[in-house]
Coordinates of C-alpha atoms and ligand atoms in Angstrom, one line a residue:
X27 CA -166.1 1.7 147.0
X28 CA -168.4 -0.6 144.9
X29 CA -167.0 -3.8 143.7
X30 CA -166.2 -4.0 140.0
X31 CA -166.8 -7.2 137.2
X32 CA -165.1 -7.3 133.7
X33 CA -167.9 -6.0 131.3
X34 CA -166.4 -9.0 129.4
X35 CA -166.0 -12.0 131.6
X36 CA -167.7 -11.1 134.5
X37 CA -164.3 -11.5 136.6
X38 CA -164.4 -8.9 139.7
X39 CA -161.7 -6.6 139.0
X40 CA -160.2 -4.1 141.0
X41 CA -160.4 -0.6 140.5
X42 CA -157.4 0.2 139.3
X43 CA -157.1 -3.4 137.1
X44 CA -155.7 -2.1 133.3
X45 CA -156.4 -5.9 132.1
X46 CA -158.5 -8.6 133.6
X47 CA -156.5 -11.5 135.0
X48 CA -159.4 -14.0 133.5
X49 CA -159.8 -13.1 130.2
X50 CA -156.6 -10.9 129.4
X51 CA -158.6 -8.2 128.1
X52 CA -157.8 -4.4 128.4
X53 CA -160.0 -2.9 131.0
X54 CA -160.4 0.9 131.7
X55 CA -163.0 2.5 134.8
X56 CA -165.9 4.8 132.5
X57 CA -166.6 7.2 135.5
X58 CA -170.2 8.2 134.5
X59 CA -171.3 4.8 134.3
X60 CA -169.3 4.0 137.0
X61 CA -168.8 0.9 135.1
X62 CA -165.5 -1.0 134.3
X63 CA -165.1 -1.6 130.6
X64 CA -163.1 -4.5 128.4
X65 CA -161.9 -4.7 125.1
X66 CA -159.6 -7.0 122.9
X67 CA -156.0 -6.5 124.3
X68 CA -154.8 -7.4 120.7
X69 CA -155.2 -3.8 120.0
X70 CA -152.9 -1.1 120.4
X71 CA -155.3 2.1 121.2
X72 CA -158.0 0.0 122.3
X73 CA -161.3 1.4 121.7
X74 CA -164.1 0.6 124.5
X75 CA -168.0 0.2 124.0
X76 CA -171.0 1.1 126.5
X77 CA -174.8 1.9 124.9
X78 CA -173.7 3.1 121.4
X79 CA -171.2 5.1 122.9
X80 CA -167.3 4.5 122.5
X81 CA -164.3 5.7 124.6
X82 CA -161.0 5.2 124.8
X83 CA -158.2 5.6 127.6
X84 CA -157.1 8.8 129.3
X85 CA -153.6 9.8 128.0
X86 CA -152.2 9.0 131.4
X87 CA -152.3 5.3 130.8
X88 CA -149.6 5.3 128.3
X89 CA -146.9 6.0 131.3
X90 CA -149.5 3.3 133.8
X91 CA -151.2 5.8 136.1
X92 CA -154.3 5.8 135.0
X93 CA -156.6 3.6 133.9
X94 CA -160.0 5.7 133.3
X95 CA -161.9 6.5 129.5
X96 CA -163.0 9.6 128.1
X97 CA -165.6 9.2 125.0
X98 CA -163.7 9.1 122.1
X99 CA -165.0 11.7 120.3
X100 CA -163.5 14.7 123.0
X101 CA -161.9 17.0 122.7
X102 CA -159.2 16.7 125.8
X103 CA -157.0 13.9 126.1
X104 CA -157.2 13.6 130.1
X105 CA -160.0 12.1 132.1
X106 CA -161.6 13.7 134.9
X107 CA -159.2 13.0 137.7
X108 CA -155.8 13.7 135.8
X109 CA -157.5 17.0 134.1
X110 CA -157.0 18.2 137.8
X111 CA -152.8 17.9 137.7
X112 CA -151.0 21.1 137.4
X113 CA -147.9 19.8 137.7
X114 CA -146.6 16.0 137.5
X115 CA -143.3 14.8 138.0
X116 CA -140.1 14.9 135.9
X117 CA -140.5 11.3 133.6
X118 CA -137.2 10.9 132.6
X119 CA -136.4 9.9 136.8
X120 CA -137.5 6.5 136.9
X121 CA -138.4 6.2 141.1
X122 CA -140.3 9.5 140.5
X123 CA -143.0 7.8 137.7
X124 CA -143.0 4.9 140.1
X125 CA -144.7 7.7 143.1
X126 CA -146.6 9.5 141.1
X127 CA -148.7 6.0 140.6
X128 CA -149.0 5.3 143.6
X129 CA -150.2 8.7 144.2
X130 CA -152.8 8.5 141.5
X131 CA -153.8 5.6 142.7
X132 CA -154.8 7.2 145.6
X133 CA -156.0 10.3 144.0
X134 CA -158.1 8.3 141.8
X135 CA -160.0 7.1 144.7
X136 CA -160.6 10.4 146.3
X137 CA -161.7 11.5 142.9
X138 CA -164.1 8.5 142.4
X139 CA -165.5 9.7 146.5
X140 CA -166.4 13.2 145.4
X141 CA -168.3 12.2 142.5
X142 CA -170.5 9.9 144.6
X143 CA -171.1 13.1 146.5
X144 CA -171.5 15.2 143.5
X145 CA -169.0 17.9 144.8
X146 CA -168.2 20.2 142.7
X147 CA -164.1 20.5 141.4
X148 CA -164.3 24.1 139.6
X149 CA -164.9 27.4 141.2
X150 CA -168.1 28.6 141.2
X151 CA -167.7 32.0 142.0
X152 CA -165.1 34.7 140.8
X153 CA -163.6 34.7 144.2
X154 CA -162.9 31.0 144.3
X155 CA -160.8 28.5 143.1
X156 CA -160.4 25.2 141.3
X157 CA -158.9 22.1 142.9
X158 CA -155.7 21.5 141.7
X159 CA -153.1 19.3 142.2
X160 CA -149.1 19.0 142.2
X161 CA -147.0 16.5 142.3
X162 CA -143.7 17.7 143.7
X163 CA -140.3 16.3 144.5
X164 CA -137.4 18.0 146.8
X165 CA -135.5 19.0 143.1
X166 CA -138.8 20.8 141.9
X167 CA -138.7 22.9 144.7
X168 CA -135.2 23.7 144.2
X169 CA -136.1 25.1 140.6
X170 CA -138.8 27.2 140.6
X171 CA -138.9 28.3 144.8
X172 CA -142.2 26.1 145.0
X173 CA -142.5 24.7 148.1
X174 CA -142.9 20.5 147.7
X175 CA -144.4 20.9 151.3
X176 CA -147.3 18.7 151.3
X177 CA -150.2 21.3 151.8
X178 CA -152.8 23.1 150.3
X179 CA -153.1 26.7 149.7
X180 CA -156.1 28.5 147.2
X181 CA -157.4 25.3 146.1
X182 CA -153.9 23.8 145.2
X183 CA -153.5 20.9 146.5
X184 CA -149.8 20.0 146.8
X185 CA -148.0 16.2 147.7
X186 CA -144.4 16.1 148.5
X187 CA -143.4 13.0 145.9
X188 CA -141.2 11.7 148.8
X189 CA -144.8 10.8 151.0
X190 CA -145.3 7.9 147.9
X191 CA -142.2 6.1 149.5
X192 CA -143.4 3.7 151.9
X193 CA -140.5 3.8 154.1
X194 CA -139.9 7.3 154.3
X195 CA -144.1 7.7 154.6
X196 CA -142.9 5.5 157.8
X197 CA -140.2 7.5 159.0
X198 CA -142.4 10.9 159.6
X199 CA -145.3 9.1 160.8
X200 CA -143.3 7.6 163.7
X201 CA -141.5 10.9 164.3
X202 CA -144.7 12.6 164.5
X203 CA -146.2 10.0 166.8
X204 CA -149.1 9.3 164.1
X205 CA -151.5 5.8 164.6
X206 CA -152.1 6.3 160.3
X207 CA -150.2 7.9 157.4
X208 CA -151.5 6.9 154.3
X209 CA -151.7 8.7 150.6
X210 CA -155.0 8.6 150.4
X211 CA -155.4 9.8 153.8
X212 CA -153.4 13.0 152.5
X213 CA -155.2 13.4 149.8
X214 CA -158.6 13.2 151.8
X215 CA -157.0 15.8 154.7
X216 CA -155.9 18.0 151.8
X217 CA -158.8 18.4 150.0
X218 CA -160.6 19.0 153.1
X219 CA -159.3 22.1 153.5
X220 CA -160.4 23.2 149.8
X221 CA -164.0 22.3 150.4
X222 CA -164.2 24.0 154.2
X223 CA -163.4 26.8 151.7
X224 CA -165.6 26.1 149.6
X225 CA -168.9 24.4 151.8
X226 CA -168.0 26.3 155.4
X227 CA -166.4 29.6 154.3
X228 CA -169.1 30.5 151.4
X229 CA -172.1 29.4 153.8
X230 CA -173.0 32.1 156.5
X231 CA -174.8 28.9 158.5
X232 CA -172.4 26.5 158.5
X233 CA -169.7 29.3 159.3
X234 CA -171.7 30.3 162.6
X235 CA -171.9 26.2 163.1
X236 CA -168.7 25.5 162.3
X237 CA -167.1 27.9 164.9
X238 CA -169.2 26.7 167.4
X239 CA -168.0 23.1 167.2
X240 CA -164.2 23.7 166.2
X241 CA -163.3 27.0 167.5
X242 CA -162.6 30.1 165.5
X243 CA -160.5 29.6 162.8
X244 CA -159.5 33.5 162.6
X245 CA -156.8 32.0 164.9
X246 CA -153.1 32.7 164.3
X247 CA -152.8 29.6 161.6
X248 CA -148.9 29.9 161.3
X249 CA -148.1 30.1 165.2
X250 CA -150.4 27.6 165.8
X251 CA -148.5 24.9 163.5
X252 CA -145.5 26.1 165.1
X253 CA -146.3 25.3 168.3
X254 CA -147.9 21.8 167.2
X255 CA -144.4 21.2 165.3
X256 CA -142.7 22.0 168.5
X257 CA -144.6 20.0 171.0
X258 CA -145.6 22.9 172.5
X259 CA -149.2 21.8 173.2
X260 CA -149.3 20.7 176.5
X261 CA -153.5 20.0 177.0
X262 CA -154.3 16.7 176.4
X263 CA -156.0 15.8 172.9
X264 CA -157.6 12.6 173.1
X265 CA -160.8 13.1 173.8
X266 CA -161.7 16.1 172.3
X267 CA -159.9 15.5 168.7
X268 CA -159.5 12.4 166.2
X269 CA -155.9 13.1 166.3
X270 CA -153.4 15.2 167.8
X271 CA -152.5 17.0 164.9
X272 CA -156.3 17.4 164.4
X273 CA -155.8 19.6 168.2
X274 CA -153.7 22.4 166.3
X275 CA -155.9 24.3 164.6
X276 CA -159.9 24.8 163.4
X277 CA -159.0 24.4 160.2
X278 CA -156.6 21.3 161.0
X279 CA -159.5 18.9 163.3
X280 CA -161.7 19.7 160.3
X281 CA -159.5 18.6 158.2
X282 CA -158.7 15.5 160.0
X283 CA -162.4 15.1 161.0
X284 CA -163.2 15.5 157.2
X285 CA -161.0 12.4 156.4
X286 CA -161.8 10.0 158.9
X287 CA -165.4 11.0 157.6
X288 CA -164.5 9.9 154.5
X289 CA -162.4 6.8 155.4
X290 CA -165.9 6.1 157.2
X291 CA -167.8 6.4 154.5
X292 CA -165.4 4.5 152.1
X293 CA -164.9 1.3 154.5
X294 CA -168.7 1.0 154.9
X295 CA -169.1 1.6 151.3
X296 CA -166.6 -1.1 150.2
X297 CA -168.4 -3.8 153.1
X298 CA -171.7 -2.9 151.8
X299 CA -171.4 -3.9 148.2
X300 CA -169.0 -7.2 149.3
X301 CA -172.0 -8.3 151.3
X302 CA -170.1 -8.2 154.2
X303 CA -172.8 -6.9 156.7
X304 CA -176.5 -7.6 156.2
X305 CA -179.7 -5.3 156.6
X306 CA -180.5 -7.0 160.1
X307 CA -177.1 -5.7 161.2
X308 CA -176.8 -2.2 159.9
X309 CA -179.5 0.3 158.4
X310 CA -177.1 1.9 155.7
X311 CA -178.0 0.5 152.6
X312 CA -175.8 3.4 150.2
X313 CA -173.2 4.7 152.8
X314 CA -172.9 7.8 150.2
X315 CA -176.5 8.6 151.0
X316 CA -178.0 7.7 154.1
X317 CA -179.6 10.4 156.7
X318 CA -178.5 9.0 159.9
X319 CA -175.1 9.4 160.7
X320 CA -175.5 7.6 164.0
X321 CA -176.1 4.7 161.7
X322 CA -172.9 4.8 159.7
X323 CA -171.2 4.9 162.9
X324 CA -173.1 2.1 164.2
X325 CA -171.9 -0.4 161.2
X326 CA -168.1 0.9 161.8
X327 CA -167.6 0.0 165.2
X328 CA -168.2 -3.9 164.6
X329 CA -166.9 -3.8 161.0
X330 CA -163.8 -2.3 162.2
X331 CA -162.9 -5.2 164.7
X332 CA -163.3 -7.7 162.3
X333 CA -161.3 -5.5 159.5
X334 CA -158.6 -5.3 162.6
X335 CA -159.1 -8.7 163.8
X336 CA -158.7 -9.9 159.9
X337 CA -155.3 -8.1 159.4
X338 CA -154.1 -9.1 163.0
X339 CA -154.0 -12.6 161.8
X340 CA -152.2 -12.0 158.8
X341 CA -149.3 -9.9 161.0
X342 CA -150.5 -6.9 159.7
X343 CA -150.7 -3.5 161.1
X344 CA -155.0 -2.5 162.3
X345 CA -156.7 -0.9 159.0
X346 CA -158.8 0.9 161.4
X347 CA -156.4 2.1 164.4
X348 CA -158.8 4.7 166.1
X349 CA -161.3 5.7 169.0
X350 CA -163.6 7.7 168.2
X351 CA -164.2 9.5 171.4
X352 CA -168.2 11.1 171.7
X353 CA -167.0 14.7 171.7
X354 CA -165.5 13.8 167.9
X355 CA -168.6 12.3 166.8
X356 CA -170.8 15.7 166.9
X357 CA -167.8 16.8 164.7
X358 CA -168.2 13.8 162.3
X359 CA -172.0 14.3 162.2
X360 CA -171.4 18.0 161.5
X361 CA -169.4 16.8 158.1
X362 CA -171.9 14.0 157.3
X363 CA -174.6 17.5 157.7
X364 CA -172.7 19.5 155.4
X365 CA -172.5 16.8 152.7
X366 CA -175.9 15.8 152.7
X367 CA -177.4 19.3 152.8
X368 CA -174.8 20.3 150.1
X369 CA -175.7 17.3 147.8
X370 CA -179.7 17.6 148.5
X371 CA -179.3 21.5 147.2
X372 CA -177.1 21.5 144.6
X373 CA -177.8 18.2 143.1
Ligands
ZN426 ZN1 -162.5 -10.4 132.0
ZN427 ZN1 -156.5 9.8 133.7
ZN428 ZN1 -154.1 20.4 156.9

């Protein structure tokens, strides 16, 4: 992700920032810009200013969740990313407004991603579907015989509430043996499997391609999970997959190849524009556009040690806990393919 300055003070803010520690003033992200916008925090609705244009803040920022404009003049009172909620969480419960945040914070960043890659959030055919998102606790599912199952199913993507509590996030992803559990890694898996719909399924080529490299998907999907769930699988994964969850189905490794993908992209993207790797030592210049996916791969393996070497001396846990082994990396470079040839044609 870019690094952001107060259009005021010229602080560097972080993305999500709603005021700017330096000069106190409101601050909300204008996503075609891609800029981050100030205005005098003495007013209530503050009204922002960019070229002649003004905009004011998504309706989401009234309960904190959001922090991104829409012009003023429009006619919706949601912003790009929370125009894609179907359902939010009950605000009268307290703890549940405090994970919904957190998960539009991460959603906010996966949304901000896609748009770097132009990819498209509405159907484009009769036969296909928007990406959507709920936001569901254990009670919702009682109610309406939802399932708050974090999954995705016709373009739906769907987050179990209880995955934006860190310790119970913690809980599953030791019970399920897994190096990384994050929320934005959820929402990056997730969404995976709406565009494989939409990039692999619609696209005759990258079907053929894709079932050469991941195996055929027309396998049993449900019976397959099962047997993952069970610890059935008995072949070894590493090696072959980026994770062993990735090992369970087609549509699973790319989904989890899909993410790390983007994590890729994302970490290089962020070290880029903090200066933190110069041109002698990597080629990548726009990590959302570069040919050679050898080359993003290049800058990650030393950027990932220091990243790791960085939080190891603060006690934390690696930011980057993975081998890639080479079978994993055609995968990779098929997804980096399927991006760039989808961006150069449609865009
Ligand atoms: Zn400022
Ligand atoms: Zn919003
Ligand atoms: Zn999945």
């Amino acid at each position: 992700m870019k690094n952001f300055t107060c259009q005021h003070c010229s602080n560097v803010v972080y993305f999500e920032n709603h005021t700017c520690v330096a000069c106190k003033q409101w601050l909300g992200y204008e996503p075609y810009s891609s800029r981050m916008l100030a205005t005098s925090s003495q007013q209530s609705s503050p009204i922002f200013h960019l070229e002649g244009r003004n905009y004011m803040y998504c309706n989401n920022h009234q309960h904190h969740v959001c922090n991104w404009l829409i012009e003023a003049n429009s006619t919706g009172t949601f912003c790009e990313a929370c125009k894609l909620n179907r359902t939010i969480p009950n605000l009268s419960v307290q703890d549940y407004v405090k994970e919904w945040k957190n998960l539009e914070r991460a959603k906010h960043r996966l949304i901000y991603a896609l748009k770097r890659w132009r990819l498209p959030f509405y159907r484009s055919t009769p036969g296909s579907y928007n990406l959507e998102f709920n936001f569901l606790s254990g009670d919702e599912k009682l109610k309406d015989n939802q399932s708050a199952m974090t999954g995705h199913a016709n373009g739906l993507v769907t987050i179990n509430l209880a995955e934006a509590d860190a310790i119970s996030r913690e809980q599953v992803r030791q019970e399920l043996e897994e190096p990384y559990r994050t929320l934005i890694g959820h929402f990056r898996h997730e969404v995976g499997h709406y565009y494989w719909d939409r990039l692999i399924y619609e696209n005759p080529n990258n079907l053929a391609a894709f079932r050469n490299l991941f195996g055929d998907d027309r396998a049993d999907y449900g019976q397959a999970l099962e047997q993952h769930y069970k610890k059935e699988v008995s072949y070894s994964w590493k090696g072959n997959y980026i994770s062993k969850y990735a090992s369970s189905h087609p549509w699973e490794d790319w989904a989890e190849t899909w993410a790390h993908y983007l994590h890729m992209v994302d970490m290089l993207d962020t070290a880029l524009n903090f200066g933190l790797l110069s041109n002698t030592e990597t080629k990548v210049v726009n990590a959302y556009n570069h040919s050679n996916f050898m080359d993003i791969f290049e800058a990650i393996v030393p950027l990932s040690i220091a990243v790791n070497s960085l939080n190891r001396s603060m006690g934390q846990p690696d930011v980057y806990p993975f081998v890639t082994p080479k079978n994993v990396l055609q995968k990779l470079e098929f997804v980096h393919q399927v991006l760039r040839n989808y961006t150069t044609v449609n865009n």
